[in-house]
Tab-separated table of C-alpha atoms in Angstrom:
chain	number	residue	atom	x	y	z
A	1	MET	CA	0.000	0.000	0.000
A	2	SER	CA	2.835	2.388	0.844
A	3	ASP	CA	4.323	1.788	-2.625
A	4	VAL	CA	1.031	2.807	-4.231
A	5	ILE	CA	0.840	5.997	-2.162
A	6	GLU	CA	4.449	6.845	-2.996
A	7	ARG	CA	3.787	6.437	-6.736
A	8	LEU	CA	0.750	8.704	-6.462
A	9	ARG	CA	2.841	11.318	-4.686
A	10	THR	CA	5.438	11.283	-7.433
A	11	GLN	CA	2.617	11.914	-9.915
A	12	SER	CA	1.656	15.016	-7.891
A	13	ILE	CA	-1.730	13.689	-6.817
A	14	GLU	CA	-2.604	14.634	-3.263
A	15	VAL	CA	-4.299	11.492	-1.982
A	16	PRO	CA	-5.657	12.982	1.281
A	17	THR	CA	-7.449	15.767	-0.617
A	18	ILE	CA	-8.911	13.286	-3.103
A	19	ALA	CA	-10.106	11.164	-0.179
A	20	LEU	CA	-11.594	14.240	1.472
A	21	ALA	CA	-13.531	15.088	-1.693
A	22	VAL	CA	-14.928	11.547	-1.802
A	23	VAL	CA	-15.983	11.779	1.855
A	24	ILE	CA	-17.660	15.160	1.363
A	25	TYR	CA	-19.637	14.207	-1.735
A	26	ALA	CA	-20.568	10.751	-0.421
A	27	SER	CA	-21.727	12.268	2.874
A	28	TRP	CA	-23.737	14.942	1.073
A	29	ILE	CA	-25.425	12.351	-1.155
A	30	ALA	CA	-26.223	10.152	1.846
A	31	LEU	CA	-27.509	12.994	4.024
A	32	THR	CA	-29.758	14.456	1.319
A	33	TYR	CA	-31.075	11.043	0.256
A	34	TRP	CA	-31.894	9.904	3.802
A	35	HIS	CA	-32.709	13.347	5.184
A	36	SER	CA	-36.197	12.260	6.267
A	37	LEU	CA	-34.619	9.854	8.768
A	38	VAL	CA	-32.603	12.628	10.417
A	39	PRO	CA	-34.290	14.930	12.980
A	40	LEU	CA	-34.274	18.609	12.018
A	41	TRP	CA	-32.187	19.574	15.037
A	42	LEU	CA	-29.412	17.340	13.662
A	43	LEU	CA	-30.023	17.806	9.920
A	44	GLY	CA	-29.231	21.533	10.109
A	45	PRO	CA	-25.809	21.242	11.767
A	46	LEU	CA	-24.809	18.298	9.551
A	47	GLY	CA	-25.990	20.015	6.369
A	48	ALA	CA	-24.268	23.266	7.292
A	49	TRP	CA	-21.054	21.405	8.142
A	50	LEU	CA	-21.000	19.617	4.765
A	51	VAL	CA	-21.637	22.760	2.715
A	52	CYS	CA	-18.997	24.649	4.699
A	53	TRP	CA	-16.567	21.740	4.320
A	54	HIS	CA	-17.260	21.689	0.587
A	55	SER	CA	-16.486	25.418	0.433
A	56	SER	CA	-13.133	24.703	2.059
A	57	LEU	CA	-12.522	22.019	-0.559
A	58	GLN	CA	-13.327	24.531	-3.298
A	59	HIS	CA	-10.807	26.908	-1.755
A	60	GLU	CA	-8.072	24.287	-1.943
A	61	VAL	CA	-9.069	23.378	-5.500
A	62	LEU	CA	-8.800	26.920	-6.833
A	63	HIS	CA	-5.327	27.176	-5.292
A	64	GLY	CA	-4.088	24.277	-7.429
A	65	HIS	CA	-4.930	21.190	-5.385
A	66	PRO	CA	-5.120	18.199	-5.461
A	67	THR	CA	-3.543	17.715	-8.916
A	68	HIS	CA	-1.560	19.750	-11.427
A	69	SER	CA	-4.513	19.605	-13.832
A	70	THR	CA	-6.738	22.682	-13.720
A	71	THR	CA	-9.459	20.744	-15.544
A	72	ILE	CA	-9.496	17.910	-13.001
A	73	ASN	CA	-9.325	20.287	-10.057
A	74	ARG	CA	-12.186	22.360	-11.446
A	75	ALA	CA	-14.302	19.240	-11.917
A	76	ILE	CA	-13.699	18.287	-8.282
A	77	GLY	CA	-14.743	21.669	-6.937
A	78	TYR	CA	-17.388	22.715	-9.444
A	79	PRO	CA	-20.650	21.158	-8.091
A	80	PRO	CA	-22.593	24.072	-6.527
A	81	LEU	CA	-23.645	22.566	-3.203
A	82	SER	CA	-24.102	26.089	-1.826
A	83	ILE	CA	-26.519	26.863	-4.725
A	84	TRP	CA	-25.777	30.597	-4.879
A	85	LEU	CA	-22.043	30.799	-5.692
A	86	PRO	CA	-20.655	29.844	-9.129
A	87	PHE	CA	-17.249	28.208	-8.765
A	88	ASP	CA	-15.720	30.245	-11.598
A	89	ARG	CA	-16.797	33.526	-10.005
A	90	TYR	CA	-15.456	32.411	-6.634
A	91	ARG	CA	-12.177	31.484	-8.280
A	92	ALA	CA	-11.823	34.847	-10.041
A	93	LEU	CA	-12.757	36.877	-6.963
A	94	HIS	CA	-10.613	34.921	-4.530
A	95	LEU	CA	-7.507	34.962	-6.696
A	96	THR	CA	-7.950	38.728	-7.070
A	97	HIS	CA	-8.095	38.886	-3.269
A	98	HIS	CA	-4.634	37.289	-3.198
A	99	ASN	CA	-3.065	40.254	-4.958
A	100	ASP	CA	-1.003	41.080	-1.872
A	101	GLU	CA	-0.146	44.605	-2.984
A	102	ARG	CA	-3.851	45.548	-2.835
A	103	LEU	CA	-4.897	43.269	0.043
A	104	THR	CA	-7.860	44.686	2.055
A	105	ASP	CA	-8.154	47.692	-0.309
A	106	PRO	CA	-11.944	48.171	-0.640
A	107	LEU	CA	-11.543	49.281	-4.254
A	108	ASP	CA	-9.440	46.332	-5.416
A	109	ASP	CA	-9.909	43.462	-2.952
A	110	PRO	CA	-13.334	41.846	-3.501
A	111	GLU	CA	-13.099	40.158	-0.084
A	112	SER	CA	-12.199	43.318	1.819
A	113	ARG	CA	-14.330	44.104	4.876
A	114	TYR	CA	-13.433	47.780	4.593
A	115	LEU	CA	-15.522	50.487	2.930
A	116	THR	CA	-14.619	53.778	1.327
A	117	ARG	CA	-16.098	56.895	2.910
A	118	GLN	CA	-18.416	57.296	-0.083
A	119	SER	CA	-19.657	53.700	0.153
A	120	TRP	CA	-20.173	54.094	3.889
A	121	ASP	CA	-22.214	57.267	3.465
A	122	GLN	CA	-24.336	55.663	0.745
A	123	LEU	CA	-25.366	52.867	3.090
A	124	GLY	CA	-27.471	55.184	5.202
A	125	ARG	CA	-28.074	54.741	8.914
A	126	PHE	CA	-29.800	51.368	8.600
A	127	GLY	CA	-27.097	49.932	6.337
A	128	GLN	CA	-24.370	51.228	8.632
A	129	MET	CA	-26.119	49.575	11.567
A	130	LEU	CA	-26.116	46.257	9.699
A	131	VAL	CA	-22.415	46.578	8.884
A	132	ARG	CA	-21.604	47.316	12.526
A	133	ALA	CA	-23.709	44.349	13.624
A	134	GLN	CA	-21.650	42.081	11.381
A	135	GLY	CA	-18.593	43.071	13.372
A	136	THR	CA	-19.881	40.697	16.049
A	137	MET	CA	-20.003	36.911	15.814
A	138	LEU	CA	-23.788	36.883	16.303
A	139	GLY	CA	-24.263	39.439	13.552
A	140	ARG	CA	-21.916	37.626	11.197
A	141	LEU	CA	-23.820	34.366	11.674
A	142	THR	CA	-27.354	35.784	11.462
A	143	ILE	CA	-27.198	38.823	9.191
A	144	GLY	CA	-23.994	37.986	7.329
A	145	PRO	CA	-25.279	35.292	4.946
A	146	PHE	CA	-28.227	37.391	3.753
A	147	TRP	CA	-26.087	40.514	3.428
A	148	ALA	CA	-23.183	38.875	1.584
A	149	ILE	CA	-25.315	36.743	-0.717
A	150	GLY	CA	-27.705	39.593	-1.444
A	151	LEU	CA	-24.950	42.030	-2.415
A	152	PHE	CA	-23.160	39.403	-4.475
A	153	LEU	CA	-26.274	38.451	-6.447
A	154	ARG	CA	-27.154	42.110	-6.960
A	155	ASP	CA	-23.730	42.854	-8.442
A	156	GLU	CA	-23.770	39.703	-10.565
A	157	ALA	CA	-27.234	40.492	-11.949
A	158	ALA	CA	-25.986	43.943	-12.929
A	159	ALA	CA	-22.946	42.399	-14.649
A	160	VAL	CA	-25.134	39.932	-16.550
A	161	ARG	CA	-27.457	42.738	-17.687
A	162	ALA	CA	-24.442	44.786	-18.784
A	163	ASP	CA	-23.103	41.741	-20.673
A	164	VAL	CA	-19.723	41.809	-18.919
A	165	PRO	CA	-17.517	39.407	-20.930
A	166	GLY	CA	-17.842	35.818	-19.775
A	167	ARG	CA	-20.383	36.521	-17.062
A	168	ARG	CA	-23.442	35.179	-18.881
A	169	ARG	CA	-21.569	32.005	-19.813
A	170	ILE	CA	-20.558	31.447	-16.195
A	171	TRP	CA	-24.097	31.915	-14.940
A	172	ALA	CA	-25.610	29.756	-17.673
A	173	SER	CA	-23.278	26.893	-16.748
A	174	HIS	CA	-23.901	27.446	-13.047
A	175	THR	CA	-27.673	27.508	-13.523
A	176	ALA	CA	-27.511	24.188	-15.378
A	177	ALA	CA	-25.463	22.657	-12.549
A	178	VAL	CA	-27.891	23.991	-9.946
A	179	GLY	CA	-30.688	22.442	-11.993
A	180	VAL	CA	-29.032	19.040	-11.587
A	181	ILE	CA	-28.770	19.615	-7.822
A	182	ILE	CA	-32.448	20.574	-7.643
A	183	LEU	CA	-33.484	17.509	-9.644
A	184	TRP	CA	-31.516	15.307	-7.261
A	185	LEU	CA	-33.068	16.944	-4.214
A	186	THR	CA	-36.659	17.050	-5.385
A	187	ILE	CA	-36.953	13.841	-7.444
A	188	ALA	CA	-34.412	11.412	-6.004
A	189	CYS	CA	-34.557	12.635	-2.400
A	190	ASN	CA	-38.104	14.048	-2.195
A	191	MET	CA	-36.598	17.001	-0.375
A	192	GLY	CA	-38.086	20.477	-0.593
A	193	LEU	CA	-35.749	23.126	-1.952
A	194	TRP	CA	-36.753	25.429	0.922
A	195	LEU	CA	-35.528	22.816	3.406
A	196	TYR	CA	-32.187	22.469	1.627
A	197	ILE	CA	-31.678	26.231	1.568
A	198	ALA	CA	-32.637	26.578	5.238
A	199	ALA	CA	-30.730	23.559	6.557
A	200	PHE	CA	-27.764	23.324	4.173
A	201	ALA	CA	-27.085	26.347	1.961
A	202	LEU	CA	-27.660	29.367	4.208
A	203	PRO	CA	-26.119	28.055	7.441
A	204	GLY	CA	-23.263	26.519	5.424
């Protein structure tokens, strides 16, 4: 067995990450398929854990793991278990974030938590209150998902309407992949989409 692992290492295949991907997808398939056997108080934490874990896998994939093949890595990380975030947009935004010379700059770092004075003023008092609330753990966990997802989808819709190069293609591919997820959930698993969003996607 050790000889097999050593040969895989020399071929630049990270076996632990491949194994992790198998565990995540197999667990997600099992939990969605048998969700009716799991009490809601347990389904939520397990679903959230798997979607969050899958997001961590996507993060490793876009940084060049577990193989040297971008095509293979993309295939591993592409399935949109979170529903709302296209892998190719996440990849583009996150790699831009890693431009160290502009790190945390609100104009150039898409993952910056800072705001320009103009952006802050445009939020108004209610928006500023929400931003301040997200400075706490409770606010980040309760308001954060709706705030982050809402702003992201708003900006993406504007880019699609403006026909920003490549954006419509990314969203068309993502929508097709989400369609497969929805078919699995509703037909194979007899699981309501609302339940998946509430127990898996949003808390994840």
